[in-house]
Amino acid sequence: MQKYIIISNDIRNKILKGEYVANQQMPFEKDLCVHYGSSKMTVKKALDILVTEGLIIKRRGSGTFVKDLNPEEIERVAMANQFRGTTALYAGQKVVSKILNFSVVKVPEHAAKKLNIAPDSFVYDIHRVRYVDDEPFVMEKMYMPIDLIPNIKEKNIKGSIYEYIEKDLHLNIQSAHRTVSVRKATDFEAEELGLEKGDPVAVAEQRGYLDTGSAFEFSTSIHRYDKFSVEIVLTRN
Amino acid sequence: MQKYIIISNDIRNKILKGEYVANQQMPFEKDLCVHYGSSKMTVKKALDILVTEGLIIKRRGSGTFVKDLNPEEIERVAMANQFRGTTALYAGQKVVSKILNFSVVKVPEHAAKKLNIAPDSFVYDIHRVRYVDDEPFVMEKMYMPIDLIPNIKEKNIKGSIYEYIEKDLHLNIQSAHRTVSVRKATDFEAEELGLEKGDPVAVAEQRGYLDTGSAFEFSTSIHRYDKFSVEIVLTRN
DNA sequence: AAGTGGTCTAGACCACATT
DNA sequence: ATGTGGTCTAGACCACTTC
């Protein structure tokens, strides 16, 4: 494990445990260098991670301070920065899927563009409704190139596809680009998600990338409006 | 201007201009060091900015590659990483505000918590509907501590408050935490935004922070569902 | 074996805030 | 004037990929 990860984890824990509290001034970088036995650049890198996460603030000439957040917000922010699949997000709760379709098809034109693959490629076409603790939660329509993610079985899509990709195929998921918008549910969506006709839904269109740079997933998720929210930290520079 | 900013801007431009295209391998860090006359750490920092923005991918042992995005997506991603107010976002279009309320009040309890100020503090209470090119777009309810952001005049809230804070007060906006959720419009919201009763709206709850670490803004924005989307780049590590 | 990006250091100098 | 964090360097060593 890298030193800067160890340091930033350690400091994040101290904030989460309340050892450093909101608005409190933290030790100077110089002192942290001594304490962790590392150079200035390494400590700086560790602290910058926490700045990006939105937990602390640095002021040149003055020092470093815990951000003005209450304990609850601190916890949420610390969570929001991790990128996980739905199954991991609702760890501890029962996540099951109802499969509406699972087949291999020639890639639809719009998906070929998003996945940047040849128009005569084949992809898995996965359509499922996911339930958390027996409540319908989200309807997912997902395309994955069969060349990149081979051998998907029904049992994988009943559970976590991300887990299959990482644990079984030993591929590394690197990042995702997601666009969230809002519209009215279609009648079919309303029925599957237990909503009234015309109720709001949140639509998340997502492309997932492996660490090889290839797009491995293009998906559109329709979320129940009452069970959806995203947390975003915006930073200047 | 710092060297790593210059370098990352230069490379971003080359990607935007199509000088480096999707999936193309970029020059090695070693060569970029020579080209820009800088050290490895500096070039790495410049490239890491583009990684966070979602434009490029690095693979240890192999090299650095432009991400698998079409030109349109590249442009959107490059834009999405900047944090601006509404007025700046719709630069070039006519942005005006209809003021529903503009007063100074004792801070409501829930806002005092979010802003982390004393419960007997006073805040500006700003309620306005913003129009882009004469179409209603978003309804904003905003609280700002009068001690932090003094002297707001009606002409400021008709235009851009962010601009007033930065240009006139010479304060630095550092970051914002935003939570986006979805619900049905109230009758009043529907009327003001030109929607039907019960139509979907996107609700963005936002806290803005100055570089001093103080929260200067707590706001709730109600967006028309057909004119709202957010772009998010998620990264592992 | 050679070459890539990743981490880390020790020290220099700079920009900024406080005293 | 002092001390903070910010940038930058030159060079070392490591982890990984490719040949």
XYZ file of C-alpha atoms (C1' of nucleotides) in Angstrom:
512
model
C 0.000 0.000 0.000
C 1.320 3.443 -0.933
C 2.330 5.859 1.745
C 0.031 8.683 0.616
C -2.976 6.341 0.690
C -2.091 5.207 4.204
C -1.729 8.798 5.342
C -4.965 10.053 3.766
C -6.878 7.040 5.107
C -5.489 7.674 8.557
C -6.470 11.320 8.511
C -9.906 10.591 7.024
C -10.514 8.165 9.863
C -9.525 10.771 12.402
C -12.095 13.123 10.882
C -14.781 10.425 10.801
C -14.036 9.420 14.397
C -14.285 13.051 15.447
C -10.655 13.316 16.468
C -10.495 16.339 14.208
C -13.811 18.210 14.291
C -15.508 20.720 11.967
C -13.598 23.964 11.474
C -10.665 22.737 13.543
C -7.193 23.576 12.338
C -5.206 20.478 11.462
C -1.515 19.943 12.185
C 0.798 21.691 9.722
C 2.129 19.763 6.762
C 5.602 20.124 8.226
C 4.527 18.348 11.416
C 2.633 15.673 9.507
C 5.853 14.982 7.588
C 7.642 14.297 10.859
C 4.739 12.296 12.283
C 4.437 10.022 9.235
C 8.145 10.051 8.438
C 7.619 11.196 4.875
C 8.416 14.073 2.558
C 6.359 17.191 2.007
C 5.180 16.102 -1.467
C 3.785 12.866 -0.092
C 1.886 14.515 2.748
C 0.582 17.127 0.320
C -0.682 14.431 -2.014
C -2.468 12.724 0.878
C -4.145 15.956 1.963
C -5.122 16.852 -1.600
C -7.156 13.662 -1.783
C -9.190 14.857 1.180
C -9.574 18.286 -0.419
C -11.017 16.680 -3.555
C -13.331 14.593 -1.434
C -14.581 17.814 0.099
C -13.561 17.017 3.667
C -10.882 19.634 4.310
C -9.799 23.085 3.132
C -6.285 24.413 2.713
C -5.358 28.084 2.896
C -1.926 29.145 1.795
C -0.294 31.177 4.500
C -2.691 30.013 7.210
C -3.037 26.280 7.384
C -5.346 23.348 6.829
C -8.831 23.075 8.322
C -11.597 20.533 8.586
C -14.528 21.667 6.473
C -17.648 23.127 7.989
C -19.782 19.985 7.806
C -21.836 18.230 10.445
C -20.923 14.601 11.258
C -23.727 13.223 9.108
C -22.602 15.191 6.068
C -19.006 14.172 6.622
C -20.042 10.542 6.464
C -22.069 11.029 3.276
C -19.258 12.883 1.564
C -16.739 10.225 2.492
C -19.041 7.618 0.918
C -19.969 9.567 -2.203
C -16.487 9.527 -3.613
C -16.402 5.827 -4.134
C -17.569 4.283 -7.359
C -19.447 1.060 -6.856
C -22.188 -0.925 -8.507
C -25.721 -1.057 -7.148
C -25.145 -4.302 -5.303
C -22.190 -2.872 -3.398
C -24.069 0.347 -2.703
C -26.845 -1.502 -0.917
C -24.577 -3.926 0.872
C -26.388 -5.563 3.751
C -29.759 -5.316 2.028
C -31.278 -7.975 -0.162
C -30.666 -7.101 -3.817
C -32.377 -9.320 -6.415
C -33.125 -8.911 -10.113
C -36.121 -9.760 -12.258
C -34.865 -10.520 -15.738
C -36.950 -9.042 -18.548
C -34.565 -10.022 -21.313
C -31.173 -11.665 -21.629
C -29.896 -12.296 -25.116
C -27.078 -11.717 -27.579
C -27.926 -9.321 -30.399
C -26.215 -7.354 -33.114
C -25.343 -4.058 -31.511
C -27.927 -1.287 -32.057
C -26.501 1.673 -33.908
C -26.639 4.174 -31.026
C -24.961 1.709 -28.666
C -22.222 0.948 -31.199
C -21.331 4.619 -31.204
C -21.273 4.872 -27.427
C -19.214 1.707 -27.075
C -17.070 2.606 -30.060
C -17.241 -0.857 -31.603
C -17.841 -2.074 -35.144
C -21.518 -1.937 -36.234
C -21.588 -5.684 -36.900
C -20.379 -6.589 -33.406
C -22.450 -8.640 -31.023
C -23.390 -7.541 -27.552
C -25.230 -8.900 -24.572
C -28.616 -7.249 -24.281
C -29.567 -7.269 -20.612
C -32.812 -5.849 -19.347
C -33.646 -6.243 -15.694
C -35.527 -4.719 -12.792
C -33.628 -4.594 -9.543
C -35.290 -4.929 -6.165
C -33.845 -3.785 -2.854
C -35.547 -5.482 0.085
C -38.372 -6.609 -2.218
C -39.148 -3.065 -3.422
C -38.628 -2.326 -7.124
C -35.927 0.228 -7.380
C -34.445 0.625 -10.822
C -34.920 -0.756 -14.339
C -31.664 -1.283 -16.223
C -31.088 -1.726 -19.944
C -27.499 -2.686 -20.561
C -25.292 -3.506 -23.535
C -21.915 -5.236 -23.149
C -19.655 -6.406 -25.996
C -19.379 -10.187 -25.884
C -15.721 -9.950 -26.897
C -14.810 -7.873 -23.869
C -17.060 -9.462 -21.268
C -17.466 -13.085 -22.328
C -19.499 -15.874 -20.865
C -22.120 -14.034 -18.859
C -24.590 -16.486 -17.347
C -28.060 -15.932 -16.008
C -26.833 -16.305 -12.449
C -24.427 -13.368 -12.983
C -27.144 -10.979 -14.049
C -29.378 -12.103 -11.191
C -26.590 -10.906 -8.911
C -23.822 -8.421 -9.519
C -22.319 -8.086 -12.994
C -19.558 -5.834 -11.695
C -18.522 -8.541 -9.272
C -18.401 -11.065 -12.123
C -16.231 -8.735 -14.188
C -13.764 -8.047 -11.417
C -13.664 -11.273 -9.410
C -14.176 -13.901 -12.122
C -12.788 -12.254 -15.254
C -10.082 -10.378 -13.351
C -10.664 -7.198 -15.329
C -10.270 -3.779 -13.755
C -13.097 -1.284 -13.924
C -11.492 2.111 -14.125
C -14.121 4.805 -14.503
C -17.604 5.664 -15.653
C -19.232 8.625 -17.334
C -22.794 9.218 -16.238
C -25.421 11.661 -17.415
C -28.482 12.090 -15.244
C -31.717 13.574 -16.495
C -35.392 13.519 -15.554
C -38.598 12.643 -17.400
C -42.002 11.009 -17.012
C -42.253 7.247 -16.734
C -43.675 5.317 -19.642
C -46.626 3.088 -18.784
C -44.419 0.020 -18.857
C -41.818 1.593 -16.594
C -44.512 2.747 -14.192
C -45.923 -0.757 -13.965
C -42.592 -2.468 -13.390
C -41.440 0.075 -10.821
C -44.736 0.278 -8.987
C -45.428 3.879 -9.942
C -48.472 5.743 -11.215
C -48.642 6.583 -14.917
C -46.692 9.745 -15.676
C -44.821 9.753 -12.367
C -41.281 11.176 -12.467
C -38.242 8.987 -13.021
C -34.528 9.748 -12.998
C -32.679 8.480 -16.046
C -28.973 7.707 -15.739
C -27.126 6.973 -18.946
C -23.760 5.447 -18.218
C -20.679 4.280 -20.020
C -18.221 2.157 -18.044
C -14.541 1.858 -18.914
C -11.940 -0.766 -18.154
C -8.408 0.245 -17.270
C -7.484 -0.716 -20.810
C -9.492 2.287 -21.983
C -12.188 0.220 -23.678
C -15.825 0.942 -22.998
C -17.306 -2.302 -21.657
C -20.797 -1.097 -20.768
C -23.447 1.208 -22.100
C -26.495 1.320 -19.918
C -29.606 3.318 -19.220
C -31.135 3.094 -15.756
C -34.634 4.240 -14.922
C -34.859 5.052 -11.214
C -37.961 5.496 -9.049
C -38.038 9.170 -8.239
C -38.470 8.617 -4.528
C -35.435 6.376 -4.251
C -32.880 8.331 -6.158
C -30.329 10.973 -5.341
C -26.770 11.829 -6.339
C -24.204 13.676 -4.305
C -21.726 15.820 -6.211
C -18.749 17.814 -4.979
C -17.774 20.625 -7.317
C -14.402 22.320 -7.003
C -12.812 25.294 -8.638
C -9.514 24.186 -10.235
C 0.427 30.637 -14.319
C 1.758 27.310 -13.079
C 3.616 25.038 -15.376
C 1.381 22.002 -14.852
C -1.707 24.058 -15.695
C -0.097 25.301 -18.883
C 0.872 21.775 -19.861
C -2.522 20.235 -19.139
C -4.299 23.082 -20.950
C -2.045 22.605 -23.931
C -2.657 18.884 -24.093
C -6.407 19.288 -23.531
C -6.495 21.681 -26.457
C -4.680 19.191 -28.633
C -7.324 16.613 -27.781
C -10.171 19.057 -28.416
C -8.641 20.137 -31.702
C -8.283 16.527 -32.754
C -4.520 16.588 -32.805
C -4.672 13.570 -30.544
C -7.676 11.421 -31.430
C -9.664 8.753 -29.585
C -7.655 5.691 -28.606
C -4.425 7.193 -29.879
C -1.311 6.673 -27.845
C 0.110 9.917 -26.520
C 3.812 10.766 -26.314
C 5.589 9.205 -23.344
C 5.948 11.234 -20.155
C 9.697 11.186 -20.713
C 9.306 12.907 -24.083
C 6.762 15.376 -22.744
C 9.323 16.322 -20.084
C 11.793 17.207 -22.799
C 9.159 18.955 -24.928
C 7.904 21.149 -22.083
C 11.267 21.454 -20.379
C 9.992 20.214 -17.054
C 10.435 17.406 -14.598
C 8.605 14.117 -14.515
C 6.512 15.052 -11.468
C 5.211 18.154 -13.195
C 4.222 16.371 -16.394
C 2.609 13.635 -14.362
C 0.562 16.175 -12.420
C -0.591 17.770 -15.680
C -1.647 14.410 -17.113
C -3.390 13.387 -13.897
C -5.686 16.383 -14.266
C -6.797 15.042 -17.648
C -7.272 11.585 -16.143
C -9.588 13.013 -13.493
C -11.478 14.922 -16.151
C -12.009 11.623 -17.919
C -10.197 12.528 -21.121
C -7.223 10.166 -21.041
C -6.163 6.837 -19.583
C -2.763 5.795 -18.289
C -1.502 2.236 -18.189
C 1.638 1.467 -16.276
C 4.065 -0.383 -18.472
C 2.311 0.564 -21.700
C 1.715 4.275 -21.984
C -0.919 6.977 -22.052
C -3.929 6.962 -24.356
C -6.751 9.258 -25.343
C -10.020 7.863 -24.009
C -12.502 6.135 -26.241
C -14.880 9.081 -26.664
C -16.368 10.674 -29.754
C -15.590 14.360 -30.358
C -18.959 15.487 -29.005
C -18.474 13.610 -25.761
C -14.970 14.945 -25.387
C -16.318 18.459 -25.542
C -19.030 17.781 -22.980
C -16.596 16.161 -20.588
C -14.173 19.063 -20.883
C -16.994 21.443 -19.997
C -18.511 19.392 -17.187
C -15.508 19.719 -14.939
C -15.875 23.408 -14.447
C -17.924 24.814 -11.643
C -19.877 27.914 -12.596
C -23.099 29.637 -11.699
C -26.174 29.484 -13.924
C -25.401 32.785 -15.601
C -21.951 31.648 -16.659
C -23.300 28.283 -17.788
C -25.654 29.918 -20.255
C -23.198 32.547 -21.414
C -24.352 34.068 -24.675
C -28.003 33.533 -23.881
C -30.251 36.043 -22.156
C -30.543 35.187 -18.452
C -33.030 37.211 -16.395
C -34.672 36.697 -13.026
C -38.174 37.253 -11.729
C -37.923 38.066 -8.030
C -40.532 36.375 -5.842
C -39.025 37.502 -2.568
C -35.973 39.422 -1.400
C -35.700 40.101 2.304
C -33.573 39.705 5.413
C -34.909 37.221 7.940
C -33.787 35.361 11.024
C -32.266 32.151 9.706
C -34.678 29.178 9.587
C -33.525 26.308 11.755
C -32.715 23.850 8.955
C -30.687 26.495 7.104
C -28.756 27.440 10.248
C -27.600 23.833 10.503
C -26.553 23.672 6.854
C -24.726 26.998 7.026
C -23.362 26.221 10.486
C -24.219 29.636 11.896
C -25.820 30.746 15.172
C -29.627 30.288 15.271
C -30.164 34.009 15.886
C -28.180 35.075 12.797
C -29.747 36.977 9.956
C -29.667 35.855 6.358
C -30.783 37.105 2.997
C -33.829 35.193 1.851
C -33.807 35.196 -1.932
C -36.489 33.535 -3.982
C -36.397 33.918 -7.731
C -37.335 32.289 -11.011
C -34.655 32.344 -13.671
C -35.409 32.582 -17.359
C -33.072 31.629 -20.193
C -34.088 33.215 -23.484
C -37.501 34.062 -21.989
C -38.259 30.459 -21.009
C -38.647 29.718 -17.278
C -35.890 27.376 -16.315
C -35.340 27.061 -12.598
C -36.799 28.347 -9.337
C -34.201 29.114 -6.679
C -34.642 29.546 -2.932
C -31.422 30.778 -1.423
C -30.127 31.749 2.014
C -26.923 33.747 2.486
C -25.564 35.054 5.817
C -25.585 38.847 5.746
C -22.295 38.915 7.666
C -20.478 36.955 4.986
C -22.114 38.395 1.871
C -23.076 41.955 2.785
C -24.891 44.577 0.822
C -26.755 42.569 -1.774
C -28.921 44.854 -3.880
C -31.879 44.015 -6.069
C -29.812 44.533 -9.189
C -27.404 41.806 -8.022
C -30.100 39.186 -7.693
C -31.615 40.150 -11.015
C -28.239 39.273 -12.508
C -25.540 36.966 -11.211
C -24.957 36.714 -7.462
C -21.784 34.714 -8.006
C -20.391 37.514 -10.084
C -21.204 40.010 -7.319
C -19.440 37.831 -4.750
C -16.316 37.393 -6.805
C -15.969 40.650 -8.735
C -17.361 43.191 -6.250
C -16.698 41.614 -2.862
C -13.446 39.987 -4.000
C -14.247 36.750 -2.229
C -13.177 33.400 -3.610
C -15.739 30.667 -4.154
C -13.960 27.420 -3.548
C -16.350 24.507 -3.814
C -19.927 23.359 -3.602
C -21.680 20.245 -2.358
C -24.770 19.386 -4.310
C -27.409 16.719 -3.827
C -29.766 16.061 -6.709
C -33.086 14.323 -6.316
C -36.378 14.079 -8.161
C -39.996 14.654 -7.174
C -43.332 16.010 -8.462
C -43.820 19.739 -8.826
C -46.096 21.520 -6.388
C -48.910 23.492 -7.987
C -47.055 26.735 -7.386
C -43.829 25.416 -8.908
C -45.727 24.087 -11.894
C -47.310 27.443 -12.500
C -44.100 29.432 -12.220
C -42.115 27.029 -14.385
C -44.817 26.588 -16.993
C -45.405 22.918 -16.235
C -48.505 20.794 -15.744
C -49.552 19.906 -12.200
C -47.591 16.907 -10.947
C -44.962 17.078 -13.677
C -41.463 15.933 -12.665
C -38.858 18.378 -11.371
C -35.198 17.930 -10.439
C -34.322 19.302 -7.033
C -30.728 20.393 -6.397
C -29.839 21.211 -2.825
C -26.531 23.019 -2.691
C -24.107 24.397 -0.149
C -21.441 26.765 -1.455
C -18.130 27.338 0.317
C -15.654 30.182 0.231
C -11.938 29.494 0.286
C -12.044 30.482 3.948
C -14.015 27.295 4.563
C -17.221 29.105 5.527
C -20.493 28.096 3.930
C -21.837 31.226 2.243
C -24.875 29.755 0.507
C -27.578 27.210 1.133
C -29.956 26.889 -1.748
C -32.604 24.667 -3.212
C -33.201 24.812 -6.953
C -36.269 23.390 -8.652
C -35.449 22.591 -12.294
C -37.845 21.926 -15.153
C -37.430 18.250 -15.941
C -36.951 18.839 -19.648
C -34.122 21.325 -19.152
C -31.982 19.559 -16.649
C -29.102 17.127 -16.755
C -25.865 16.564 -14.889
C -22.720 14.951 -16.157
C -20.651 12.999 -13.661
C -17.304 11.269 -14.063
C -16.698 8.537 -11.529
C -13.238 7.132 -10.959
C -11.837 4.273 -8.935
C -9.112 5.549 -6.573
C 15.898 -7.143 -20.688
C 14.174 -2.799 -21.661
C 10.906 0.624 -21.197
C 6.566 2.413 -19.296
C 4.142 4.975 -15.604
C 3.957 5.285 -10.049
C 5.978 6.660 -5.754
C 9.065 9.005 -2.850
C 12.723 12.098 -1.355
C 15.422 16.342 -0.004
C 15.805 20.598 -0.971
C 14.967 24.993 -3.508
C 12.139 28.859 -4.343
C 7.517 31.242 -4.558
C 2.861 33.346 -3.111
C 0.322 34.493 0.537
C -1.294 35.513 5.490
C -0.312 36.834 10.003
C 2.333 39.262 13.393
C 9.917 38.905 9.591
C 8.190 34.535 10.047
C 5.700 30.748 8.758
C 2.109 28.620 5.966
C 0.951 25.873 1.834
C 2.178 25.588 -3.595
C 5.342 24.476 -7.219
C 9.239 22.441 -9.252
C 13.419 19.746 -9.766
C 16.750 15.744 -10.347
C 17.239 11.553 -9.286
C 16.241 7.121 -6.977
C 13.669 2.983 -6.802
C 9.401 0.179 -7.719
C 5.489 -2.304 -10.372
C 4.083 -3.556 -14.443
C 3.938 -4.658 -19.654
C 6.022 -5.991 -23.626
C 9.443 -8.125 -26.268
